Amino acid sequence: MIKIETEDGDDYRILTKEEFINKIKTDDEFAKKWGELGPIYGAQWRGWFKPEYVLNNNFENTLQPVEIDQISRLLYELTNNPDSRRLMVNAWNVGELDQMVLPPCHYGFQVYTRELSLEERMGGSQEKILEFYKTITEEEFNTYSLNDEKNMDMTSLLNSRNIPTRAISLQWNQRSVDTFLGLPFNIASYGLLLEIIAKAVNMVPDELIGNLGDVHLYSNHIEQAKEQIGRDMSWEEQVQWVMKNTDVEMENLYIVEEVYKDSTPKHTRQPYPLPTLNINTEFWPTESGECGVGPIDAMAVFNGFSDENFCKCLLEEDLQLSNYKSHPHIKAPLSN
């Protein structure tokens, strides 16, 4: 239960947790009063406050606020100067820390890029390179064949298909790490951010690196962490798994050891194969400002996230996980 002061300030109203969350989502005035977190991550990424002196009409210096969009600057540099060592975004604004409900835990990130080899652009492995060659049309072969008629100008062919020329990696810095509750979300969110930035600037996501400072496990998360780590499954548990996931009957339990020996999980919470993230950019904003008209424009994409019209360009399927599978959730109390 949450105690909320009424408008006249004379008494209080008790809200359930669910009621409070719903009002935060649906009532802007309520959210502004009771849900404001201060100038945290997004505010610093897209609107870092910078006081700047400007001459007014009387030729006097006046102090005016200027907002710096770090994401826009990052995308501009990635497009125009991808080898820069200054491709950074920072959320640790010392001058505004006292206005934040909680100072940033993950306080900044840096991206860096490298050129892809010709083989990497074609798929990397020998199998994928062979598959790529099979996709070459007769028209492309005639267009990009070299004079000796045995080789092709593969670079020009790849460029004509707008296949990325660079790979991009992201490293985030985190001062404080809640290992059980927070870190899994940090990994997933920065992984998604890397994928989106890579799509926006037509690069291939490469490495995701976490530079973690104070990494801790809270005392009231110990049992949950043990459950997450898991344990070896007993023979009875393996049999139950086979009976639940196959058509084996009780009287044929010998089949479990003979047929399902390799496929039966031997450990609780055994990791599943990683899912695949699919990002469809067909209808993302372009430089023209229209949905899907012309080549995708990195600046238009990220500027669009703050534009209500941007939603008209998005489909629900634009960001989608396929083959995602997880174990049952484990609850733990939130600490700070």
Coordinates of C-alpha atoms in Angstrom, one line a residue:
M1 CA 0.0 0.0 0.0
I2 CA 1.2 3.5 -0.8
K3 CA 0.1 6.7 1.1
I4 CA -0.6 9.6 -1.3
E5 CA -1.3 13.2 -0.1
T6 CA -4.5 14.6 -1.5
E7 CA -4.7 17.9 -3.4
D8 CA -5.9 19.9 -0.4
G9 CA -3.0 18.5 1.6
D10 CA -5.2 17.9 4.7
D11 CA -5.4 14.1 4.5
Y12 CA -4.0 11.1 2.6
R13 CA -5.3 8.5 0.3
I14 CA -4.1 4.9 0.3
L15 CA -3.4 3.4 -3.1
T16 CA -2.5 -0.2 -3.8
K17 CA 0.7 -0.8 -5.7
E18 CA -1.4 -1.7 -8.9
E19 CA -3.4 1.5 -8.6
F20 CA -0.3 3.6 -8.1
I21 CA 1.4 2.1 -11.2
N22 CA -1.8 2.6 -13.3
K23 CA -2.0 6.3 -12.3
I24 CA 1.6 6.9 -13.1
K25 CA 1.0 5.5 -16.6
T26 CA -2.3 7.2 -17.3
D27 CA -2.3 10.5 -15.3
D28 CA 0.3 13.0 -16.5
E29 CA -0.2 15.4 -13.6
F30 CA 0.0 12.6 -11.0
A31 CA 3.1 11.2 -12.7
K32 CA 4.7 14.6 -12.7
K33 CA 4.2 15.0 -8.9
W34 CA 4.7 11.4 -7.7
G35 CA 6.7 9.7 -10.4
E36 CA 9.3 12.2 -11.5
L37 CA 12.8 10.7 -11.3
G38 CA 14.7 13.8 -12.2
P39 CA 17.2 14.3 -15.1
I40 CA 18.3 10.6 -15.2
Y41 CA 19.6 8.5 -18.2
G42 CA 17.3 9.6 -21.0
A43 CA 17.5 13.3 -20.0
Q44 CA 21.3 13.3 -20.1
W45 CA 21.5 11.2 -23.3
R46 CA 19.2 13.5 -25.3
G47 CA 19.3 16.8 -23.4
W48 CA 22.4 17.4 -21.4
F49 CA 22.0 20.9 -20.0
K50 CA 24.7 23.4 -20.9
P51 CA 24.5 27.1 -19.8
E52 CA 25.7 29.4 -22.6
Y53 CA 26.2 33.1 -22.8
V54 CA 24.4 34.8 -25.7
L55 CA 24.3 38.4 -26.8
N56 CA 20.9 39.9 -26.5
N57 CA 19.5 42.9 -28.5
N58 CA 21.3 45.3 -26.1
F59 CA 24.6 43.5 -26.8
E60 CA 24.6 42.2 -23.3
N61 CA 25.7 38.7 -22.3
T62 CA 22.7 36.7 -21.0
L63 CA 22.9 33.1 -19.8
Q64 CA 20.6 30.8 -21.7
P65 CA 20.1 27.0 -21.4
V66 CA 21.2 24.9 -24.3
E67 CA 20.5 21.1 -24.5
I68 CA 23.1 18.8 -26.0
D69 CA 21.7 15.7 -27.8
Q70 CA 24.5 13.2 -27.2
I71 CA 22.9 10.5 -29.2
S72 CA 22.5 12.7 -32.3
R73 CA 26.2 13.7 -32.0
L74 CA 27.2 10.0 -31.6
L75 CA 25.3 9.1 -34.8
Y76 CA 26.7 12.0 -36.7
E77 CA 30.3 11.0 -35.8
L78 CA 29.7 7.3 -36.5
T79 CA 28.5 8.3 -40.0
N80 CA 31.2 10.9 -40.7
N81 CA 34.2 9.9 -38.5
P82 CA 33.7 6.2 -37.6
D83 CA 37.4 5.8 -36.4
S84 CA 37.0 8.5 -33.8
R85 CA 38.0 7.7 -30.2
R86 CA 35.4 10.1 -28.9
L87 CA 32.3 8.1 -29.6
M88 CA 30.9 8.4 -26.1
V89 CA 27.7 9.1 -24.3
N90 CA 27.7 10.1 -20.6
A91 CA 24.9 10.2 -18.0
W92 CA 27.1 11.3 -15.0
N93 CA 26.2 15.0 -14.9
V94 CA 27.8 16.1 -11.7
G95 CA 25.9 19.3 -11.7
E96 CA 22.6 17.6 -11.6
L97 CA 23.2 14.5 -9.5
D98 CA 21.4 16.1 -6.5
Q99 CA 18.2 16.4 -8.7
M100 CA 18.2 12.6 -9.5
V101 CA 16.3 10.1 -7.4
L102 CA 19.2 7.8 -7.9
P103 CA 22.6 8.6 -9.5
P104 CA 23.2 6.6 -12.7
C105 CA 24.4 3.0 -12.0
H106 CA 25.5 2.5 -15.7
Y107 CA 26.9 6.0 -16.2
G108 CA 28.2 6.0 -19.7
F109 CA 29.0 4.0 -22.8
Q110 CA 31.5 4.1 -25.7
V111 CA 31.3 2.6 -29.2
Y112 CA 34.1 1.9 -31.6
T113 CA 34.2 0.5 -35.1
R114 CA 36.4 -1.5 -37.4
E115 CA 36.5 -2.3 -41.1
L116 CA 35.1 -5.6 -42.1
S117 CA 37.1 -7.9 -44.4
L118 CA 35.8 -8.9 -47.7
E119 CA 35.1 -12.4 -46.3
E120 CA 33.3 -11.0 -43.3
R121 CA 31.1 -8.9 -45.6
M122 CA 30.1 -12.1 -47.5
G123 CA 29.2 -14.0 -44.4
G124 CA 32.4 -15.0 -42.7
S125 CA 32.4 -18.8 -42.8
Q126 CA 33.2 -20.8 -45.9
E127 CA 29.6 -22.2 -45.9
K128 CA 28.1 -18.7 -45.8
I129 CA 30.4 -17.4 -48.5
L130 CA 29.4 -20.3 -50.8
E131 CA 25.8 -19.4 -50.1
F132 CA 26.5 -15.8 -51.0
Y133 CA 28.0 -16.8 -54.3
K134 CA 24.8 -18.7 -55.1
T135 CA 22.8 -15.5 -54.8
I136 CA 24.7 -13.6 -57.5
T137 CA 22.5 -13.0 -60.4
E138 CA 23.5 -13.1 -64.1
E139 CA 23.0 -9.4 -64.3
E140 CA 25.3 -8.8 -61.3
F141 CA 27.9 -11.1 -62.7
N142 CA 28.0 -9.3 -66.0
T143 CA 28.1 -5.9 -64.3
Y144 CA 30.9 -6.7 -61.8
S145 CA 33.1 -9.2 -63.7
L146 CA 36.6 -8.1 -64.2
N147 CA 38.4 -8.2 -67.6
D148 CA 39.9 -11.6 -67.1
E149 CA 36.3 -13.0 -66.8
K150 CA 37.4 -15.2 -63.9
N151 CA 37.1 -12.8 -61.0
M152 CA 34.6 -10.2 -59.9
D153 CA 34.8 -6.8 -58.3
M154 CA 33.2 -8.2 -55.1
T155 CA 33.6 -4.9 -53.2
S156 CA 31.5 -3.0 -55.8
L157 CA 28.9 -5.8 -55.8
L158 CA 28.7 -5.8 -52.0
N159 CA 28.4 -2.0 -52.0
S160 CA 25.6 -2.1 -54.6
R161 CA 23.6 -4.3 -52.1
N162 CA 24.3 -1.9 -49.3
I163 CA 26.0 -4.6 -47.3
P164 CA 27.8 -3.1 -44.2
T165 CA 31.5 -2.2 -44.5
R166 CA 32.1 -1.9 -40.7
A167 CA 31.5 -3.6 -37.4
I168 CA 30.5 -1.7 -34.3
S169 CA 31.2 -2.7 -30.6
L170 CA 29.8 -1.1 -27.4
Q171 CA 31.3 -0.9 -24.0
W172 CA 29.3 0.4 -21.1
N173 CA 30.6 1.5 -17.7
Q174 CA 28.8 0.7 -14.5
R175 CA 29.7 1.9 -11.0
S176 CA 27.3 -0.3 -9.1
V177 CA 25.9 -3.7 -10.2
D178 CA 23.0 -5.5 -8.7
T179 CA 24.1 -8.9 -10.0
F180 CA 20.8 -10.8 -9.6
L181 CA 18.1 -8.3 -10.5
G182 CA 19.9 -5.5 -12.4
L183 CA 22.7 -7.0 -14.5
P184 CA 20.6 -9.3 -16.7
F185 CA 18.5 -6.2 -17.7
N186 CA 21.7 -4.1 -18.3
I187 CA 23.1 -6.8 -20.6
A188 CA 19.9 -7.1 -22.6
S189 CA 19.2 -3.3 -22.8
Y190 CA 22.7 -2.4 -24.0
G191 CA 22.7 -5.4 -26.4
L192 CA 19.5 -4.0 -27.9
L193 CA 20.9 -0.5 -28.0
L194 CA 24.0 -1.8 -29.9
E195 CA 21.7 -3.6 -32.4
I196 CA 19.6 -0.5 -33.0
I197 CA 22.5 1.8 -33.4
A198 CA 24.2 -0.7 -35.8
K199 CA 21.0 -0.8 -37.9
A200 CA 20.7 3.0 -37.9
V201 CA 24.2 3.5 -39.3
N202 CA 24.3 0.3 -41.4
M203 CA 27.0 -1.6 -39.4
V204 CA 27.3 -5.1 -38.0
P205 CA 27.0 -5.4 -34.2
D206 CA 30.3 -6.9 -33.0
E207 CA 31.2 -7.0 -29.3
L208 CA 29.2 -6.1 -26.2
I209 CA 31.5 -5.3 -23.2
G210 CA 30.6 -4.5 -19.6
N211 CA 33.1 -2.6 -17.5
L212 CA 31.7 -3.3 -14.0
G213 CA 32.8 -1.6 -10.8
D214 CA 31.2 -2.6 -7.5
V215 CA 29.6 -5.9 -8.3
H216 CA 27.5 -7.3 -5.5
L217 CA 24.9 -9.8 -4.5
Y218 CA 22.5 -8.6 -1.8
S219 CA 22.0 -10.9 1.2
N220 CA 18.3 -11.2 0.5
H221 CA 19.1 -12.5 -3.0
I222 CA 21.2 -15.4 -1.9
E223 CA 18.6 -18.2 -2.2
Q224 CA 17.3 -16.8 -5.5
A225 CA 20.8 -16.8 -6.9
K226 CA 21.3 -20.4 -5.8
E227 CA 18.1 -21.3 -7.6
Q228 CA 19.3 -19.5 -10.7
I229 CA 22.6 -21.2 -10.7
G230 CA 20.8 -24.5 -10.5
R231 CA 21.9 -28.0 -9.5
D232 CA 22.3 -31.4 -10.9
M233 CA 19.0 -33.2 -11.7
S234 CA 18.3 -36.5 -10.0
W235 CA 17.4 -39.5 -12.2
E236 CA 13.8 -39.2 -11.1
E237 CA 13.7 -35.6 -12.3
Q238 CA 15.2 -36.5 -15.7
V239 CA 12.6 -39.2 -16.1
Q240 CA 9.8 -36.7 -15.2
W241 CA 11.2 -34.3 -17.8
V242 CA 11.2 -37.0 -20.5
M243 CA 7.6 -38.0 -19.6
K244 CA 6.5 -34.4 -19.8
N245 CA 8.2 -33.5 -23.0
T246 CA 7.9 -36.8 -25.0
D247 CA 5.5 -39.6 -25.6
V248 CA 7.4 -42.2 -23.4
E249 CA 5.1 -44.3 -21.1
M250 CA 6.0 -45.3 -17.6
E251 CA 6.6 -49.0 -18.6
N252 CA 9.2 -47.9 -21.2
L253 CA 11.5 -46.0 -18.8
Y254 CA 14.5 -47.9 -20.2
I255 CA 14.1 -45.7 -23.3
V256 CA 15.0 -42.7 -21.2
E257 CA 18.6 -43.9 -20.7
E258 CA 19.0 -45.5 -24.1
V259 CA 17.3 -43.0 -26.5
Y260 CA 17.0 -39.7 -24.6
K261 CA 20.4 -39.9 -22.7
D262 CA 22.0 -37.0 -24.7
S263 CA 18.9 -34.8 -25.1
T264 CA 17.7 -34.9 -21.5
P265 CA 18.8 -31.9 -19.4
K266 CA 21.1 -32.9 -16.6
H267 CA 21.0 -29.6 -14.7
T268 CA 18.1 -27.4 -13.5
R269 CA 18.0 -23.9 -15.1
Q270 CA 20.2 -25.3 -17.9
P271 CA 20.6 -22.4 -20.4
Y272 CA 18.5 -22.5 -23.5
P273 CA 20.0 -21.5 -26.9
L274 CA 20.1 -17.8 -27.4
P275 CA 17.1 -16.3 -29.3
T276 CA 17.4 -14.3 -32.5
L277 CA 16.7 -10.6 -32.6
N278 CA 15.0 -9.5 -35.8
I279 CA 14.9 -5.7 -36.6
N280 CA 12.8 -4.6 -39.5
T281 CA 13.7 -1.2 -40.8
E282 CA 11.5 -1.2 -43.8
F283 CA 9.2 1.5 -42.5
W284 CA 11.7 3.4 -40.3
P285 CA 11.9 7.2 -40.9
T286 CA 14.2 8.4 -43.7
E287 CA 15.9 11.7 -44.5
S288 CA 12.7 12.7 -46.4
G289 CA 10.8 12.4 -43.1
E290 CA 8.4 9.8 -44.7
C291 CA 8.0 6.2 -43.6
G292 CA 10.2 3.9 -45.6
V293 CA 10.7 6.3 -48.5
G294 CA 14.3 6.3 -49.5
P295 CA 17.4 5.0 -47.6
I296 CA 17.2 4.9 -43.8
D297 CA 18.7 7.9 -42.1
A298 CA 20.3 7.5 -38.7
M299 CA 19.5 11.0 -37.5
A300 CA 15.9 10.7 -38.6
V301 CA 15.5 7.4 -36.7
F302 CA 16.7 8.7 -33.3
N303 CA 15.2 12.1 -33.6
G304 CA 12.0 10.3 -34.4
F305 CA 11.8 8.6 -31.1
S306 CA 10.8 11.9 -29.5
D307 CA 8.2 12.6 -32.3
E308 CA 4.7 11.4 -31.9
N309 CA 4.5 10.9 -35.7
F310 CA 7.4 8.4 -35.5
C311 CA 4.9 5.8 -34.1
K312 CA 3.1 5.9 -37.4
C313 CA 6.2 4.5 -39.0
L314 CA 6.6 1.6 -36.6
L315 CA 5.1 -1.8 -36.8
E316 CA 4.7 -4.0 -33.7
E317 CA 6.9 -6.6 -35.4
D318 CA 9.8 -4.1 -36.1
L319 CA 11.6 -5.4 -32.9
Q320 CA 11.0 -9.1 -32.4
L321 CA 12.7 -12.0 -30.6
S322 CA 12.3 -15.4 -32.3
N323 CA 13.0 -18.8 -30.6
Y324 CA 12.9 -17.2 -27.2
K325 CA 12.5 -19.6 -24.3
S326 CA 13.0 -19.1 -20.6
H327 CA 12.7 -20.9 -17.3
P328 CA 10.0 -19.8 -14.8
H329 CA 10.7 -16.4 -13.2
I330 CA 12.4 -16.0 -9.8
K331 CA 11.2 -13.1 -7.6
A332 CA 13.5 -11.1 -5.4
P333 CA 13.1 -7.8 -3.5
L334 CA 14.4 -4.6 -5.0
S335 CA 17.3 -3.0 -3.1
N336 CA 19.1 0.3 -3.6

